[in-house]
Coordinates of N, CA and C in Angstrom, one line a residue:
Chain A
X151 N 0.8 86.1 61.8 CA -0.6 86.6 61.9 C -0.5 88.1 62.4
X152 N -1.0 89.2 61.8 CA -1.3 90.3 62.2 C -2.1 90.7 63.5
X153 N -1.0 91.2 64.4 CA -1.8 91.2 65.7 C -1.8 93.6 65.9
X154 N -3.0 93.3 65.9 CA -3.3 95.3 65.7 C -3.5 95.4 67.4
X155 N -3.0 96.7 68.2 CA -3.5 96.9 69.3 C -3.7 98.6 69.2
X156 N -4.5 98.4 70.2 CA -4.7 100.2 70.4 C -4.7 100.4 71.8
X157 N -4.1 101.8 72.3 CA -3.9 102.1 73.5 C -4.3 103.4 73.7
X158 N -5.3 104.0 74.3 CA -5.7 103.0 75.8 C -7.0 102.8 75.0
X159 N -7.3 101.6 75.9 CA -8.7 101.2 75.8 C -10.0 102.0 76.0
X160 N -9.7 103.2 76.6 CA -10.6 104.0 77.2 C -10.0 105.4 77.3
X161 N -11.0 106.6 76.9 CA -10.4 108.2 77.6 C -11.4 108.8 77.6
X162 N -11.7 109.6 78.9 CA -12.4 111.0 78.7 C -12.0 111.6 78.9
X163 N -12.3 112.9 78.4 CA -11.3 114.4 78.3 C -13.0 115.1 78.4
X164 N -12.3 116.3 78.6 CA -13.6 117.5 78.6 C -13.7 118.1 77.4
X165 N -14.7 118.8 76.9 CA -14.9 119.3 75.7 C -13.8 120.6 75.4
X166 N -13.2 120.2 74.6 CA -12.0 121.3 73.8 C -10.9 120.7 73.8
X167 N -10.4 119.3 74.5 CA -9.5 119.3 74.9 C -9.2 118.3 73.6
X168 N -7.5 117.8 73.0 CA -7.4 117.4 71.8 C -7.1 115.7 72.5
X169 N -7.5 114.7 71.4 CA -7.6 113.4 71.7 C -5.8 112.9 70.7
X170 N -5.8 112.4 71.5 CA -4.5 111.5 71.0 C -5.1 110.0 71.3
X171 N -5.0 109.1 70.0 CA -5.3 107.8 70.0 C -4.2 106.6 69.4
X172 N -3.9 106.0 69.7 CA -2.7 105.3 69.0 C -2.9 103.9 68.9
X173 N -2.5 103.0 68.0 CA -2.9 102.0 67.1 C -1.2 101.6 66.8
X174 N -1.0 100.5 67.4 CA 0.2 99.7 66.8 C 0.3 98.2 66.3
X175 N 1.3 97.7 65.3 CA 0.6 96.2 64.7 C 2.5 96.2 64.3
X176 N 2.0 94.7 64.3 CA 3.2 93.7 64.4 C 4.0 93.5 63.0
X177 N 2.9 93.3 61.6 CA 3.6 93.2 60.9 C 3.5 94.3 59.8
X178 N 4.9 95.3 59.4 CA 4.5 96.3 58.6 C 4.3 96.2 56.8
X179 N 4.5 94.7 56.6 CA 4.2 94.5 55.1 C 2.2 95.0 55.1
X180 N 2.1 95.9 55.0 CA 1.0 96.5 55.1 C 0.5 97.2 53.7
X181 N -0.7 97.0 53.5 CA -1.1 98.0 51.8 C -1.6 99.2 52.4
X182 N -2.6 99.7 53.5 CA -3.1 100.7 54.0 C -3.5 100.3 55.1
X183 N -4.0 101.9 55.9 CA -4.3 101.8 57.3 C -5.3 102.6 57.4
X184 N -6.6 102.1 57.9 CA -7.8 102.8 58.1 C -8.4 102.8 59.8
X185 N -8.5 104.2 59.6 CA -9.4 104.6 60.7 C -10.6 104.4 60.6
X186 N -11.5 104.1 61.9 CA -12.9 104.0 61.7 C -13.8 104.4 63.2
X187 N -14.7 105.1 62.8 CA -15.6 105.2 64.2 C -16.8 104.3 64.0
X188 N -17.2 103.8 65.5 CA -18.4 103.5 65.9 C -19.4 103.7 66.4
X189 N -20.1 104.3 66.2 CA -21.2 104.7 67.8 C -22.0 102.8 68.1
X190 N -22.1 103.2 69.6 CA -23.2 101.6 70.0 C -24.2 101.5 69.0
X191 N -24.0 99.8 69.1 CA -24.7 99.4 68.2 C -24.7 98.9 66.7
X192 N -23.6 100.2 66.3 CA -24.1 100.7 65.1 C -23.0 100.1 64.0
X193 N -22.6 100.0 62.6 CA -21.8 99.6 61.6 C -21.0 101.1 62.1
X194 N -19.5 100.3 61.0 CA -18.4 101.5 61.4 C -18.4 102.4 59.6
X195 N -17.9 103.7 60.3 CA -17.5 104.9 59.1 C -16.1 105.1 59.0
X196 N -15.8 105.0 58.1 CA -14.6 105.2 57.7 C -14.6 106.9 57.7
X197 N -12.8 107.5 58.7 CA -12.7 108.2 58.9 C -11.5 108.9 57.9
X198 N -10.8 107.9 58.1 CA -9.2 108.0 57.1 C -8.7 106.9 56.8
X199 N -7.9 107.2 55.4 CA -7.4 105.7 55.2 C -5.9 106.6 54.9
X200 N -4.9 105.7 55.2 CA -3.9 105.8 54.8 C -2.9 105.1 53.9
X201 N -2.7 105.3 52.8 CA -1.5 104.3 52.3 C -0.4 103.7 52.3
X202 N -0.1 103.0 52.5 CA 1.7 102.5 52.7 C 2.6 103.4 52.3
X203 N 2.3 104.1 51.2 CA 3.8 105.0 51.0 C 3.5 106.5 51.5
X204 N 2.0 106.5 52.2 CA 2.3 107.7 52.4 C 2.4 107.5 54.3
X205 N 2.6 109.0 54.9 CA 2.8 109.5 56.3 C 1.7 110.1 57.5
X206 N 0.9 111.1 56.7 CA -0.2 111.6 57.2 C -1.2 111.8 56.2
X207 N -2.6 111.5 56.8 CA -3.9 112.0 56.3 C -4.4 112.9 56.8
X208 N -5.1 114.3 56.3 CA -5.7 114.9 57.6 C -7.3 115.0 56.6
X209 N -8.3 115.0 57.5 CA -9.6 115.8 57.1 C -10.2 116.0 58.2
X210 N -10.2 117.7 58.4 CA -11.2 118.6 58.8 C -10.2 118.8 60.1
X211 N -11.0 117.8 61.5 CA -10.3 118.2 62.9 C -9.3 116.7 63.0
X212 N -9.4 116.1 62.0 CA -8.8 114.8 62.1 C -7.6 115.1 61.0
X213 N -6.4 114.4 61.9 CA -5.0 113.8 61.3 C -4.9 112.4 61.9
X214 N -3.8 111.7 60.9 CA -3.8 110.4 61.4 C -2.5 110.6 60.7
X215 N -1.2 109.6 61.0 CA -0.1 109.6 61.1 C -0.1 108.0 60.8
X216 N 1.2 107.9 59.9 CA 1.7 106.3 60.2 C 3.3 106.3 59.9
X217 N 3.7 105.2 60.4 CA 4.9 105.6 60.8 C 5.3 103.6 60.3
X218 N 5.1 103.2 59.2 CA 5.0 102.0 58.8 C 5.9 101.2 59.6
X219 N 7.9 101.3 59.2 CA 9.0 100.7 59.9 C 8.4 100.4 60.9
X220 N 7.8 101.1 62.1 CA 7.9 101.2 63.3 C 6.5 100.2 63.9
X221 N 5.9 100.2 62.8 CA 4.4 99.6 63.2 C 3.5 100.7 63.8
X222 N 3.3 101.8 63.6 CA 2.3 102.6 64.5 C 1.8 103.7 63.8
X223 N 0.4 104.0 64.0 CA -0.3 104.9 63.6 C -0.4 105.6 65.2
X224 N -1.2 106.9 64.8 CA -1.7 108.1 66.0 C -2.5 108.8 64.8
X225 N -4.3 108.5 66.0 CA -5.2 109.6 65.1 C -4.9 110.8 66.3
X226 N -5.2 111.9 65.5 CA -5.4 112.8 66.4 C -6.7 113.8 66.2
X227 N -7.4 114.3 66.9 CA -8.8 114.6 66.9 C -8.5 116.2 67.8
X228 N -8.5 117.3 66.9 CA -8.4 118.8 67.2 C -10.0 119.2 68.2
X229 N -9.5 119.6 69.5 CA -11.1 120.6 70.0 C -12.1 119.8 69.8
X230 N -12.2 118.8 70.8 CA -13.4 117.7 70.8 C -14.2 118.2 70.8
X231 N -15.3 117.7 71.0 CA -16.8 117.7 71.1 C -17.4 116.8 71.8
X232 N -18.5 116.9 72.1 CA -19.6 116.3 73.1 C -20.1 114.3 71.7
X233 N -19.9 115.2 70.3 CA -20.5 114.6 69.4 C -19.0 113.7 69.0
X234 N -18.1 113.9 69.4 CA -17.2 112.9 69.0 C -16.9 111.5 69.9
X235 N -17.9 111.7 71.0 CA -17.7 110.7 71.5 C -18.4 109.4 70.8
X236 N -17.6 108.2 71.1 CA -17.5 107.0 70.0 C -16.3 106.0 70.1
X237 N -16.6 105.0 69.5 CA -15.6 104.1 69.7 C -14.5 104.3 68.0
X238 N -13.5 104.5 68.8 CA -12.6 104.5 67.4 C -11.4 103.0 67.2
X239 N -11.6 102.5 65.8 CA -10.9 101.5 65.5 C -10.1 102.1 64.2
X240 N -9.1 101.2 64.6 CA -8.0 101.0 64.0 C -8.1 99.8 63.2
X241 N -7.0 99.7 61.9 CA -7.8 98.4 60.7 C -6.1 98.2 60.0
X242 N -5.5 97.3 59.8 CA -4.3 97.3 59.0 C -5.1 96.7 57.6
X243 N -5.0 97.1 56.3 CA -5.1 95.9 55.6 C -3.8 95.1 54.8
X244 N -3.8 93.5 55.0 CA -2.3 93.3 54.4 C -3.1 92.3 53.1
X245 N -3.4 92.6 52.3 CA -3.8 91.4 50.7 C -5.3 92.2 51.0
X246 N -6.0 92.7 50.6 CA -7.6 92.8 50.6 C -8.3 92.5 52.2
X247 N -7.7 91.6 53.1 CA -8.3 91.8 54.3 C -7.8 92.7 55.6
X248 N -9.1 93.2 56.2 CA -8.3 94.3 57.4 C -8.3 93.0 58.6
X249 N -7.6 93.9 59.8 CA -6.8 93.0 60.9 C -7.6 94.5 62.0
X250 N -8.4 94.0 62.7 CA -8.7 94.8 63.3 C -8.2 95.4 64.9
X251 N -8.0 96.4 65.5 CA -7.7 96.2 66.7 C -9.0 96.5 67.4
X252 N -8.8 96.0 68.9 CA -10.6 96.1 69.9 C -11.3 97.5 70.1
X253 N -10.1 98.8 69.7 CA -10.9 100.1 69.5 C -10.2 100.8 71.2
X254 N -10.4 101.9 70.8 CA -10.3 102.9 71.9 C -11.9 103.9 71.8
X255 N -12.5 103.5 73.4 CA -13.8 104.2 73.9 C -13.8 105.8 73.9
X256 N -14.1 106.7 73.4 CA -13.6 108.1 73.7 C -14.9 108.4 74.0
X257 N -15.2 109.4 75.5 CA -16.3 110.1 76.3 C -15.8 111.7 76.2
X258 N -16.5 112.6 75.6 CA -16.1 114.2 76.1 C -16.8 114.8 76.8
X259 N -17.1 115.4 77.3 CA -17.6 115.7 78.6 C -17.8 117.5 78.5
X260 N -19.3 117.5 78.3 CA -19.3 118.8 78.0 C -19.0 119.8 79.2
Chain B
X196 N -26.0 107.1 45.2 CA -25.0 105.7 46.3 C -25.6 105.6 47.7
X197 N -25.9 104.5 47.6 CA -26.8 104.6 48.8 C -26.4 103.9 49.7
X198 N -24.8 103.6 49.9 CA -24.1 102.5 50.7 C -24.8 101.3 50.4
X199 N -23.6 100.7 51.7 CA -23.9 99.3 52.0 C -25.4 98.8 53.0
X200 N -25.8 98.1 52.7 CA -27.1 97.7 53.2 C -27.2 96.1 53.7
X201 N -28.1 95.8 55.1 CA -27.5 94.6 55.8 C -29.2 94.7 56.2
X202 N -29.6 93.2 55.9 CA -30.9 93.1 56.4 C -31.1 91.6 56.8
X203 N -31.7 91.3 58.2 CA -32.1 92.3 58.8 C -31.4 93.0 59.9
X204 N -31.4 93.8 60.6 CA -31.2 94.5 61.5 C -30.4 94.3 62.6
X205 N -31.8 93.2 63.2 CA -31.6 92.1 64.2 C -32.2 90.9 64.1
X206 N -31.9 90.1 64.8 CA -32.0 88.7 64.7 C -31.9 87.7 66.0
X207 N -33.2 87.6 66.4 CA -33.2 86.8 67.5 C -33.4 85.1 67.4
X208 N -32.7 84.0 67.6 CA -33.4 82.7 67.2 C -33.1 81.8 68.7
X209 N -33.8 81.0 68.2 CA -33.2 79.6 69.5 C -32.0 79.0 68.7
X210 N -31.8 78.4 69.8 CA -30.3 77.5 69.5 C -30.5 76.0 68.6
X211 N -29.8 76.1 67.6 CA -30.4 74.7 66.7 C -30.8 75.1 65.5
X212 N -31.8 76.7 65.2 CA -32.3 76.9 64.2 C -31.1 77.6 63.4
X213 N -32.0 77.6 62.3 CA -31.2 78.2 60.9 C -31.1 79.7 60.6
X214 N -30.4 80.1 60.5 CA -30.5 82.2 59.8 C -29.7 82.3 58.6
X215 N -30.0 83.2 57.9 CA -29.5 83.6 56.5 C -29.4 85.6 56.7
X216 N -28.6 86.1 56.8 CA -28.6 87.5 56.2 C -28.2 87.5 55.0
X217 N -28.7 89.2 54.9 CA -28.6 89.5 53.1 C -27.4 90.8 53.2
X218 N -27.2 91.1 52.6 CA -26.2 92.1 52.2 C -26.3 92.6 50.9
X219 N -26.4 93.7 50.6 CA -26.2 94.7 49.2 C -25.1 95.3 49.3
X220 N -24.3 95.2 48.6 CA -23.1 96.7 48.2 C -22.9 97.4 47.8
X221 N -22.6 98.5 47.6 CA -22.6 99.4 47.0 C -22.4 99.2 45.5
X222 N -23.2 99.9 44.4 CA -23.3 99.4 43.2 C -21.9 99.9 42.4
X223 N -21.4 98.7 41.9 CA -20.6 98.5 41.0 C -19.3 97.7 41.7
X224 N -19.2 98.0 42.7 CA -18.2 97.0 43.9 C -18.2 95.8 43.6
X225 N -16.9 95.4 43.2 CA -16.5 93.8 42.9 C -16.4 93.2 44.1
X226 N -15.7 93.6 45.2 CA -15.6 93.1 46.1 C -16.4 93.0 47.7
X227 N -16.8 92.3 47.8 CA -17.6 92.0 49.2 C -16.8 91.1 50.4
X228 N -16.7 91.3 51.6 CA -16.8 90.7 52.5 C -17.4 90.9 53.5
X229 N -17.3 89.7 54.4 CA -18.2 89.5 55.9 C -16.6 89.5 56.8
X230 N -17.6 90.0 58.1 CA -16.8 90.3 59.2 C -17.8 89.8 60.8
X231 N -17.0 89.2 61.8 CA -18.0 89.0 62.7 C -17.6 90.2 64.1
X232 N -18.4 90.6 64.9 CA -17.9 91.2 65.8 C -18.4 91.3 67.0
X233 N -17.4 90.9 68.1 CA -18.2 90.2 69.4 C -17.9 91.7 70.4
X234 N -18.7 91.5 71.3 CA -18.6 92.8 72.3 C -17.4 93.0 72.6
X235 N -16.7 94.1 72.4 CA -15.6 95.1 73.1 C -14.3 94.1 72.3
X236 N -15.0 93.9 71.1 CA -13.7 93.6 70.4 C -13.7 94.5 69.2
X237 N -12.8 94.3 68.4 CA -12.5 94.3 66.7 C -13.2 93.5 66.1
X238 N -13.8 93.7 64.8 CA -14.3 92.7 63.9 C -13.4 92.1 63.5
X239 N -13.7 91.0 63.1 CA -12.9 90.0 62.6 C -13.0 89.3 61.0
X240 N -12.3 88.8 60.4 CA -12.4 88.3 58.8 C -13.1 86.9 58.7
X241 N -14.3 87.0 58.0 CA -14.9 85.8 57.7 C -14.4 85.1 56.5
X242 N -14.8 86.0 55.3 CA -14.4 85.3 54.2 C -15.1 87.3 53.0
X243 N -14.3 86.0 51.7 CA -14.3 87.7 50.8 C -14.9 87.3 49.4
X244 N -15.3 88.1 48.5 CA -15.9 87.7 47.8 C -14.7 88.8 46.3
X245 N -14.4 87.9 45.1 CA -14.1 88.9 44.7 C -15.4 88.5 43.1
X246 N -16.7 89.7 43.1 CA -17.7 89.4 42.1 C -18.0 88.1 42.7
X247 N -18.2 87.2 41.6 CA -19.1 85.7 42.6 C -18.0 84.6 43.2
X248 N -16.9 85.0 42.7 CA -16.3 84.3 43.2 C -15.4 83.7 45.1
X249 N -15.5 83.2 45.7 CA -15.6 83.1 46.9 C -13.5 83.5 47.4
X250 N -13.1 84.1 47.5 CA -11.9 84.0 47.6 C -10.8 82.9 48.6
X251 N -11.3 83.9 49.6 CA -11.2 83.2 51.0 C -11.7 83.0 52.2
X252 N -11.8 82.1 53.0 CA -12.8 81.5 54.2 C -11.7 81.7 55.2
X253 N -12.1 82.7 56.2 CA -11.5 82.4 57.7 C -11.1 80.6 58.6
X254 N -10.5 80.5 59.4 CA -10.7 79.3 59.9 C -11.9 79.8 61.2
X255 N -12.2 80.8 60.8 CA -13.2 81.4 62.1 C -15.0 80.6 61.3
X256 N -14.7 80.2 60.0 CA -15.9 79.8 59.2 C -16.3 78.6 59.7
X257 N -16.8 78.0 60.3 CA -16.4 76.6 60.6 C -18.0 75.8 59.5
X258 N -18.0 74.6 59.8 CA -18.7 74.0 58.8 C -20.5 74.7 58.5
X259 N -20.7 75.1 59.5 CA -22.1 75.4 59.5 C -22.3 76.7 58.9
X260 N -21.2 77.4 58.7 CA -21.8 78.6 58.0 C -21.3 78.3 56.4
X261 N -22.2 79.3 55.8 CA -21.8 79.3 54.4 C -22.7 80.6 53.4
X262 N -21.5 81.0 53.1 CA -21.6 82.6 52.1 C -21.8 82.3 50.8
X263 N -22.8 83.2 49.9 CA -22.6 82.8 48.8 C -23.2 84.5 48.3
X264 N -22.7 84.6 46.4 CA -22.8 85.7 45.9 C -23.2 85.2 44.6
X265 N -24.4 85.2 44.3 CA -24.6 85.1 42.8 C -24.9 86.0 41.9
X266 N -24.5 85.9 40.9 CA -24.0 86.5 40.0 C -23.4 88.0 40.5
X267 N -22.7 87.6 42.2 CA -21.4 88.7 41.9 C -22.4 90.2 42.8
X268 N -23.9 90.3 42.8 CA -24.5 91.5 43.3 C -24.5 91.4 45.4
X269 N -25.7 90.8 45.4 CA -25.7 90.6 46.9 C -25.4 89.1 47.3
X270 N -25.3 89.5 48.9 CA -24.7 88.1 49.5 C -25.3 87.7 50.6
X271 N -25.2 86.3 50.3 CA -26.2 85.9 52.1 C -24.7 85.2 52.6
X272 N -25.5 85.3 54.0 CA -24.3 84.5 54.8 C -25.7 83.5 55.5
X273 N -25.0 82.3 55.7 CA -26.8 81.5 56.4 C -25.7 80.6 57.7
X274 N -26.2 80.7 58.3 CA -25.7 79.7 60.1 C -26.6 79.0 60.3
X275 N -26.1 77.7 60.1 CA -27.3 76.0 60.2 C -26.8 76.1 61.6
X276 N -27.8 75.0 62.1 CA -27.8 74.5 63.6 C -27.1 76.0 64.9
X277 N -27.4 76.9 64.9 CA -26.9 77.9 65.4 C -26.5 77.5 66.8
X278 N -25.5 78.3 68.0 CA -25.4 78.1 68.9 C -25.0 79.3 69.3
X279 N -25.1 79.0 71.0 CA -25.0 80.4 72.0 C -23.5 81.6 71.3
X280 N -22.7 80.4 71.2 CA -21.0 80.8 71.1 C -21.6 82.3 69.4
X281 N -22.5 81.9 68.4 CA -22.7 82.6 67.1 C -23.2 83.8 67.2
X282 N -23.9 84.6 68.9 CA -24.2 85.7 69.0 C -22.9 86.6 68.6
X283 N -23.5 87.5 67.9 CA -22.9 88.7 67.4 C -23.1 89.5 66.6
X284 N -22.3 90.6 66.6 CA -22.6 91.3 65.3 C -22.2 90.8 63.8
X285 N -22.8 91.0 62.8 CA -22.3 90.6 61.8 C -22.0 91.7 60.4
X286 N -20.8 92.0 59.9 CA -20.7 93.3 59.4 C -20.3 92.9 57.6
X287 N -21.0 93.3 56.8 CA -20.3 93.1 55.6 C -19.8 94.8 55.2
X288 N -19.4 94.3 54.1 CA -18.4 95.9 53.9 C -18.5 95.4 52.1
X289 N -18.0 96.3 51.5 CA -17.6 96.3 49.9 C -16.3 97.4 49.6
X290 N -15.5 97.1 48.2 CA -14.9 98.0 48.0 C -15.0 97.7 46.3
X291 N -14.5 98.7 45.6 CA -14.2 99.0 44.0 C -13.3 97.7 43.8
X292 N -12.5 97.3 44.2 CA -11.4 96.6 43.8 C -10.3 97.3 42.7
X293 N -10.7 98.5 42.7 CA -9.7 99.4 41.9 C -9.1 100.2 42.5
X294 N -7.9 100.7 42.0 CA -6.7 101.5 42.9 C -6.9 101.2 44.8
X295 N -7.4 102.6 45.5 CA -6.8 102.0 47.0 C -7.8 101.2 47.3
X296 N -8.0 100.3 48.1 CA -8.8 99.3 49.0 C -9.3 99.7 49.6
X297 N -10.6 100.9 49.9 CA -11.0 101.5 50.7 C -12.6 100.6 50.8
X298 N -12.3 100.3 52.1 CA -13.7 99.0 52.7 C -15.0 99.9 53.2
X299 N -16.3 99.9 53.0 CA -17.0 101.0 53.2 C -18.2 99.6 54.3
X300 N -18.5 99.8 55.5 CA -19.3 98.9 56.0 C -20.8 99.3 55.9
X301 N -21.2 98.3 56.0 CA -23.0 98.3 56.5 C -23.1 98.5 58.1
X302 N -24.3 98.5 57.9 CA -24.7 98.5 59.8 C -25.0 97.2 60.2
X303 N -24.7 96.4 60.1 CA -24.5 95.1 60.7 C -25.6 94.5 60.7
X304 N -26.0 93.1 61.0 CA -27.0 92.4 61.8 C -26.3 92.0 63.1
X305 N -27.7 91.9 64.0 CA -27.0 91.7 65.3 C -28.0 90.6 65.5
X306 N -27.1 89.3 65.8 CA -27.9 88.0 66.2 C -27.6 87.6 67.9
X307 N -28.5 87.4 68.6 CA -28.8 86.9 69.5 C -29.3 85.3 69.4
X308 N -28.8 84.5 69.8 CA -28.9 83.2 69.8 C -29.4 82.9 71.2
X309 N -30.6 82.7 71.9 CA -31.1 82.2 72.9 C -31.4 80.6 73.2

């Protein structure tokens, strides 16, 4: 069974400063890896997705990295914002279903 | 494209009664699934739809719930005899089923079971 974790569970940083988020899972027979934000309450957005054969995604202030062998992704988020605060999930998909991990809370702090 | 769409909203019932949500997906999307998601977790895999056909059921499905897709467009999910443990969010998603698997979600229903 695919077990997804993300570390840390929680960060605030101040406004500018860059977010490192990381996302690790147990088994790498993997078809893609998506990123996703939350705000409370609300359904998730898909931020990036990544493929199995590929390494990095980037769009805009966002990169995301995967490193399959090893089991781990890292999103990284350039010069925060007040407006990026959100909960960010991590998603393995292995056959058509994702394996989610519990998310990392991000607060920036104007 | 007007996304994924999840109605209703929210959903408050007593314990015992019955609920059905609806789900639309995005037009032309073969594939549908449901997802459940409890506070300060990850959602999780219910079951998947590929067009009407039911693919696979979580062991998280237990007998009282039951999804269906007719003719393949939108989908209900319905919880007979509900209980406290069934609060949560509830998330459908869709994808093309062609080339990458990219899962696009709704905004959930959120059930409260009192």
């Amino acid at each position: 069974k695919q077990e997804v974790t993300q570390i840390p569970a929680a960060l605030s940083v101040p406004e500018g400063e860059n977010l490192v988020l990381n996302c690790s899972f147990t088994d790498s027979a993997i078809y893609n890896l998506q990123w996703f934000r939350q705000d409370p309450g609300k359904g998730l957005t898909s931020l990036l997705l990544i493929q199995s054969s590929q390494r990095e995604q980037t769009s805009g202030r966002l990169n995301a990295s995967l490193d399959k062998s090893s089991g781990r992704s890292t999103l990284y988020i350039a010069a925060s914002q007040p407006g990026d605060s959100a909960t960010y999930l991590c998603a393995v998909e292995d056959d058509y279903k994702l394996s989610f991990g519990a998310g990392t809370t991000v607060t920036v702090r104007a | 494209d007007t996304g994924v769409s999840q109605d209703p909203r929210h959903k408050i019932t007593k314990r015992g009664q019955n609920v059905t949500f609806r789900c639309d997906p995005i037009s032309e999307h073969n594939r549908l699934y449901w997802y459940r998601q409890t506070l300060g977790q990850g959602p999780e895999f219910l079951t998947y739809f590929q067009n009407e056909a039911q693919l696979e059921k979580s062991r998280l499905l237990s007998d009282r719930f039951s999804a269906e897709r007719p003719k393949g467009s939108f989908s209900t999910l319905e919880i007979q005899r509900t209980e406290q443990g069934d609060s949560a969010m509830y998330l459908c998603a869709s994808s093309s089923g062609q080339g990458v698997n990219e899962q696009y979600f709704g905004p959930g229903t959120r059930l409260t079971v009192t």
